[in-house]
Tab-separated table of C-alpha atoms in Angstrom:
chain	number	residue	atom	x	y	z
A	1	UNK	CA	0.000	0.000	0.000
A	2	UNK	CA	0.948	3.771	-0.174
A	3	UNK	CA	3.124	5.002	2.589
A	4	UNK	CA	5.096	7.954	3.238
A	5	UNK	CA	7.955	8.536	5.011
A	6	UNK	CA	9.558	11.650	6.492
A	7	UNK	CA	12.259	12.096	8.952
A	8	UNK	CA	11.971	12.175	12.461
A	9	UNK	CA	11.420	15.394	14.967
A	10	UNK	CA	12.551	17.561	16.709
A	11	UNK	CA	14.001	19.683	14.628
A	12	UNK	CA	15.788	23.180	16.295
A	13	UNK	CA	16.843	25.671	13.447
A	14	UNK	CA	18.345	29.189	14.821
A	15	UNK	CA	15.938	32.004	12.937
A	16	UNK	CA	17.295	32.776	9.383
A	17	UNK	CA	18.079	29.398	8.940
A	18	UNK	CA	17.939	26.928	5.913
A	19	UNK	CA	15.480	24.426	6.647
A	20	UNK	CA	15.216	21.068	4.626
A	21	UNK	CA	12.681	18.257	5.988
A	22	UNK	CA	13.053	15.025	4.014
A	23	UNK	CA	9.629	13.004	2.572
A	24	UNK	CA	9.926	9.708	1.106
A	25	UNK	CA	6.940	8.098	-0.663
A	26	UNK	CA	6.149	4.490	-1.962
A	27	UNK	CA	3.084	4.119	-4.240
A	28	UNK	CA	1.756	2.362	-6.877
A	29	UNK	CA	0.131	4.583	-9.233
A	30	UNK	CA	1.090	8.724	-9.708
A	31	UNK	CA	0.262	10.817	-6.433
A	32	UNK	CA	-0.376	13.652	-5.544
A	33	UNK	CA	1.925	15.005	-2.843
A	34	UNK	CA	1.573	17.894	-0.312
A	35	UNK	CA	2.861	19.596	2.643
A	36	UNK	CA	0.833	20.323	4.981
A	37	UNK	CA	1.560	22.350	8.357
A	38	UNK	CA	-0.060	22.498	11.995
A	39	UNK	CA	0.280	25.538	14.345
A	40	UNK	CA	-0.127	24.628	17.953
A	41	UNK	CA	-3.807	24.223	18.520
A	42	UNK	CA	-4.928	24.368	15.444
A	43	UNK	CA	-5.803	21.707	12.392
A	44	UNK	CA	-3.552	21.181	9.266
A	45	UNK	CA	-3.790	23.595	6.687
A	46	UNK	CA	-2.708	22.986	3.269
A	47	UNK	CA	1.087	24.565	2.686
A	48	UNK	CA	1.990	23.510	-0.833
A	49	UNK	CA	1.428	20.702	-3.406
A	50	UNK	CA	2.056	19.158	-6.499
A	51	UNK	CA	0.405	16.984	-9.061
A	52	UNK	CA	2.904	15.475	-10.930
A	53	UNK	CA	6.701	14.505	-11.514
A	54	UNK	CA	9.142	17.952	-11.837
A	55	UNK	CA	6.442	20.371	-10.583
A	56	UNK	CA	7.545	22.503	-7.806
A	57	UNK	CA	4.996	23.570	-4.841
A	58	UNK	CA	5.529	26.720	-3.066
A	59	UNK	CA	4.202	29.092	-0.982
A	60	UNK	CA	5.282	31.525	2.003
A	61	UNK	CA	8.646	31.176	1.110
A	62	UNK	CA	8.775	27.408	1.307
A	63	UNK	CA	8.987	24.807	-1.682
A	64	UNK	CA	9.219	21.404	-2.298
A	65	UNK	CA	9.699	19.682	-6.103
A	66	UNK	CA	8.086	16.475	-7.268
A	67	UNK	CA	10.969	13.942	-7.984
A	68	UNK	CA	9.581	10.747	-9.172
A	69	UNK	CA	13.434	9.266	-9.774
A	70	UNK	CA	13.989	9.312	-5.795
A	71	UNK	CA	10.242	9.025	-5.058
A	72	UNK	CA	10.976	12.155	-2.529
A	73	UNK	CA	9.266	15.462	-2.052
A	74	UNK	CA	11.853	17.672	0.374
A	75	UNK	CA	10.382	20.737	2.239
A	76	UNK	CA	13.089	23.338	2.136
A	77	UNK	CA	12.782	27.228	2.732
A	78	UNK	CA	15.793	29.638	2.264
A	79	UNK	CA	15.465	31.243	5.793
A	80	UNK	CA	13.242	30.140	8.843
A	81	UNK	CA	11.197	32.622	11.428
A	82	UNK	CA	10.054	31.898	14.782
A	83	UNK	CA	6.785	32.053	13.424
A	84	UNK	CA	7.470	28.895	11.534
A	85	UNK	CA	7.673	26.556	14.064
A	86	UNK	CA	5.070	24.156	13.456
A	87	UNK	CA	4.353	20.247	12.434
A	88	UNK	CA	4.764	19.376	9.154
A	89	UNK	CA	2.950	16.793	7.526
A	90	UNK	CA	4.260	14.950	4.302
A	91	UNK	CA	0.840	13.420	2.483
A	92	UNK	CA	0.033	11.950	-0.894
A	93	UNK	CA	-3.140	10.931	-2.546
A	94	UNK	CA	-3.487	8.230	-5.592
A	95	UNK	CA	-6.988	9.369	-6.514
A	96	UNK	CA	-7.275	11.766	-8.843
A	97	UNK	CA	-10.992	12.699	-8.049
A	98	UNK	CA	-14.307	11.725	-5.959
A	99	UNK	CA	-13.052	10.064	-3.010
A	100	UNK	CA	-9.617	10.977	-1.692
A	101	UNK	CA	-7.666	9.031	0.230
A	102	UNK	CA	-5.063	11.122	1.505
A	103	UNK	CA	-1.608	9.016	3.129
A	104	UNK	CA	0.109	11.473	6.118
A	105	UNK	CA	3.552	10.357	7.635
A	106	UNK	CA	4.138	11.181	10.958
A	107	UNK	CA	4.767	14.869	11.126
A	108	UNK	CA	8.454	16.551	12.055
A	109	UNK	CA	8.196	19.125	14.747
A	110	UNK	CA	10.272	22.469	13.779
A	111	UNK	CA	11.190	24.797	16.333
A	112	UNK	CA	13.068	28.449	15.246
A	113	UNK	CA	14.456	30.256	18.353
A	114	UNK	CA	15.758	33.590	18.088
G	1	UNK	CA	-16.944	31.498	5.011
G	2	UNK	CA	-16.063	29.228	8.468
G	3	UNK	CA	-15.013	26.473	6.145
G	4	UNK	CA	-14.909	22.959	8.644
G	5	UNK	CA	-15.842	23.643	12.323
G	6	UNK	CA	-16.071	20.965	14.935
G	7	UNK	CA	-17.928	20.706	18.307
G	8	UNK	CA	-16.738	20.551	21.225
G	9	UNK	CA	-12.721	21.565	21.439
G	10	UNK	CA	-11.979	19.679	24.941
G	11	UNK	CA	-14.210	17.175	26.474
G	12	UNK	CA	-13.257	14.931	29.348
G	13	UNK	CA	-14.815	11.119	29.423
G	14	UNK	CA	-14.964	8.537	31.922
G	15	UNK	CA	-14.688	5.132	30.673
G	16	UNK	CA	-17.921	3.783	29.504
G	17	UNK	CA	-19.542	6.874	28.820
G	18	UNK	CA	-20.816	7.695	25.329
G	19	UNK	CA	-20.372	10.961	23.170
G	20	UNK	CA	-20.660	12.549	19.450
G	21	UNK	CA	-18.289	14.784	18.043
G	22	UNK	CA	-19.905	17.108	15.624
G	23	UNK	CA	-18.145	18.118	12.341
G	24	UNK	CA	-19.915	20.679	9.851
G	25	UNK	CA	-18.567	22.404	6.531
G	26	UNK	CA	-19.742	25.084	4.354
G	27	UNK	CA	-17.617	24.718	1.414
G	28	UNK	CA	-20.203	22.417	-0.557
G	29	UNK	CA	-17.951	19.561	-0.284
G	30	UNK	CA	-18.819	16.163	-1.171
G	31	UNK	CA	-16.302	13.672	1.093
G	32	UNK	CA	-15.811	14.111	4.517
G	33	UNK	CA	-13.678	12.093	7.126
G	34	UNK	CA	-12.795	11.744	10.612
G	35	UNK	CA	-8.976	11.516	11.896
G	36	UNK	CA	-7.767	10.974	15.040
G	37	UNK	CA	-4.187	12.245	16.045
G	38	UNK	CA	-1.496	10.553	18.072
G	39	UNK	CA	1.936	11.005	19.549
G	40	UNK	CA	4.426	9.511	16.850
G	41	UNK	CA	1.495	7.742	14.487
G	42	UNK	CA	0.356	10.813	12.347
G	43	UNK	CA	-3.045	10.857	11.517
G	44	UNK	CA	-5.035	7.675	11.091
G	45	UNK	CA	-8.157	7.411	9.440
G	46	UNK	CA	-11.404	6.607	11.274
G	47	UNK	CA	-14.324	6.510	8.912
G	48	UNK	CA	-14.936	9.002	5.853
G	49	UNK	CA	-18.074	9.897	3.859
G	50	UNK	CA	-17.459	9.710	-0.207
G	51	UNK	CA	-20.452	11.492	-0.922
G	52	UNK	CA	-24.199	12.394	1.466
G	53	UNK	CA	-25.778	8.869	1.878
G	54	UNK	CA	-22.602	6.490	2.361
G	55	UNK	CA	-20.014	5.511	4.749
G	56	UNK	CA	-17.113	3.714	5.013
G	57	UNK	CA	-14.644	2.437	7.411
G	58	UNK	CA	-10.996	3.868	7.377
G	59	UNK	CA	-8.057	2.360	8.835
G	60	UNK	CA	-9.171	2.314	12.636
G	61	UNK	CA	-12.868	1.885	12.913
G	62	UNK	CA	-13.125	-0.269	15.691
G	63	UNK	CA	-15.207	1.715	19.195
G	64	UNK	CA	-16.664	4.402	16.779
G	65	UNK	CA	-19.556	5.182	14.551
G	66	UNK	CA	-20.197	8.054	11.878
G	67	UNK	CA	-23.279	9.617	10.883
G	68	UNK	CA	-23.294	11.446	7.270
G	69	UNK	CA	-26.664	13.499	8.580
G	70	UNK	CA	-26.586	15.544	5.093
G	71	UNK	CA	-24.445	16.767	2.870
G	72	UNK	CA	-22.957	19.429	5.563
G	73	UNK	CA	-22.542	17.475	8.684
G	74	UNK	CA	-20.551	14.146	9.659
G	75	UNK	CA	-20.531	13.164	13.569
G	76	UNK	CA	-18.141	10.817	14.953
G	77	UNK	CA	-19.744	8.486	18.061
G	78	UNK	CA	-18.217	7.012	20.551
G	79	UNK	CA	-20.710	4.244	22.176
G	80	UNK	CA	-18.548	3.279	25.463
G	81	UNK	CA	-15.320	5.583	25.499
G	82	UNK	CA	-11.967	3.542	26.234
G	83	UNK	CA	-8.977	5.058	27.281
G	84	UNK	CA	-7.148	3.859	24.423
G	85	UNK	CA	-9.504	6.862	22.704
G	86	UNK	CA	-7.718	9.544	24.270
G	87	UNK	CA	-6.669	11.440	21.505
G	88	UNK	CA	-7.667	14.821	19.312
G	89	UNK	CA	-9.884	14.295	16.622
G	90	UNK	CA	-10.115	15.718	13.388
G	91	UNK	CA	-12.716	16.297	10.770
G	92	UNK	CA	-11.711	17.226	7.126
G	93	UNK	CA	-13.812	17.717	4.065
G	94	UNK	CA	-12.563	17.495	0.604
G	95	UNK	CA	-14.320	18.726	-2.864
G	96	UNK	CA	-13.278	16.741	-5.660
G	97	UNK	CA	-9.449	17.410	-5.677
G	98	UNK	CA	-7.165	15.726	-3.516
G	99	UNK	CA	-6.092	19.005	-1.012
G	100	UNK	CA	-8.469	18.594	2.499
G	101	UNK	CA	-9.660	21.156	4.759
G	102	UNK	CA	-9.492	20.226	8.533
G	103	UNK	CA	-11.357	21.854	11.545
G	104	UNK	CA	-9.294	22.996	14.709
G	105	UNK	CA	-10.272	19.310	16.134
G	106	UNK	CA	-11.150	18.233	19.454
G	107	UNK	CA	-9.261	16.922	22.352
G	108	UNK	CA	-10.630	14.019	24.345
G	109	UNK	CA	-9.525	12.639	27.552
G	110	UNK	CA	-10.826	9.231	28.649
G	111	UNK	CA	-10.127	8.759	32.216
């Protein structure tokens, strides 16, 4: 079955740091991917995504490509903020419409200090 | 628009008792689902709702039930709360694309 993989937590960045969170994927057809992110309290909200091999999500700063080759999809961003620190979530979903069955891995924790 | 909101955002359980979780979205969404949220596991998926009218079971149904009461609201029910269903709980709704919209979720203690 689908799974996704992404490395383990914590993770403590000084602010203006380069962030990279690694995301692994195994499926059988051609996924979807996404990051999403979780403030403290609060659900996940959709960061970025992408819908097929080579395409490159981003938003606030961060971005992530597609590689199909390495079956990856990396979350990096240039320079962190204390208001970064978050969960992120590494998903993918093999259905291109109706249902959606969305695959999470297990979140990394970033934390930015000052 | 308020997009997914969920009812209540803390409750506290004793074992045995029974409870619904309430879930509601007005984005006009067909598919909804219920997550629940562990230390170290992710999310896992409870039940979900492909369209108004069905149901299915997700990866851990066991201890709850789902009602799809129409096309805006999905509750989750506990029937005789465990503490193995201490957790927070999420509702999402999706539209027809993959990307899905989750509520603030709710925290549950089972003592």
């Amino acid at each position: 079955g689908d799974s996704v993989t992404q490395m383990e937590g914590p993770v403590t960045l000084s602010e203006e740091a380069f962030l990279t969170i690694n995301c692994t994927y195994t499926a059988t057809g051609y996924p979807s991917l996404f990051w999403y992110v979780q403030y403290p309290g609060e659900g996940l909200q959709l960061l970025l995504k992408a819908t097929k091999a080579d395409d490159k999500g981003s938003n606030k700063g961060f971005e992530a490509t597609y590689r199909k080759e390495t079956t990856s999809f990396h979350l990096e961003k240039g320079s962190v903020q204390v208001s970064d620190s978050a969960v992120y979530f590494c998903a993918l979903s093999d259905r291109p419409g109706g249902y959606q069955k969305v695959t999470f891995g297990t979140g990394t924790k970033l934390q930015v200090i000052p | 628009n308020a997009g997914v909101t969920q009812t209540p955002k803390f409750q506290v359980l004793k074992t045995g008792q029974s409870m619904t979780l309430q879930c509601a979205q007005d984005m006009n969404h067909n598919s909804m689902y219920w997550y629940r949220q562990d230390p170290g596991m992710g999310l896992r998926l409870i039940y979900y709702s492909a369209s108004e009218g069905t149901t299915d079971k997700g990866e851990v149904p066991n201890g709850y039930n789902v009602s799809r009461l129409n096309k805006r609201e999905f509750s989750l029910r506990l029937e005789s709360a465990a503490p193995s269903q201490t957790s927070v709980y999420f509702c999402a709704s999706s539209g027809g694309t993959p990307t899905q919209y989750f509520g603030p979720g709710t925290r549950l203690t089972v003592l």
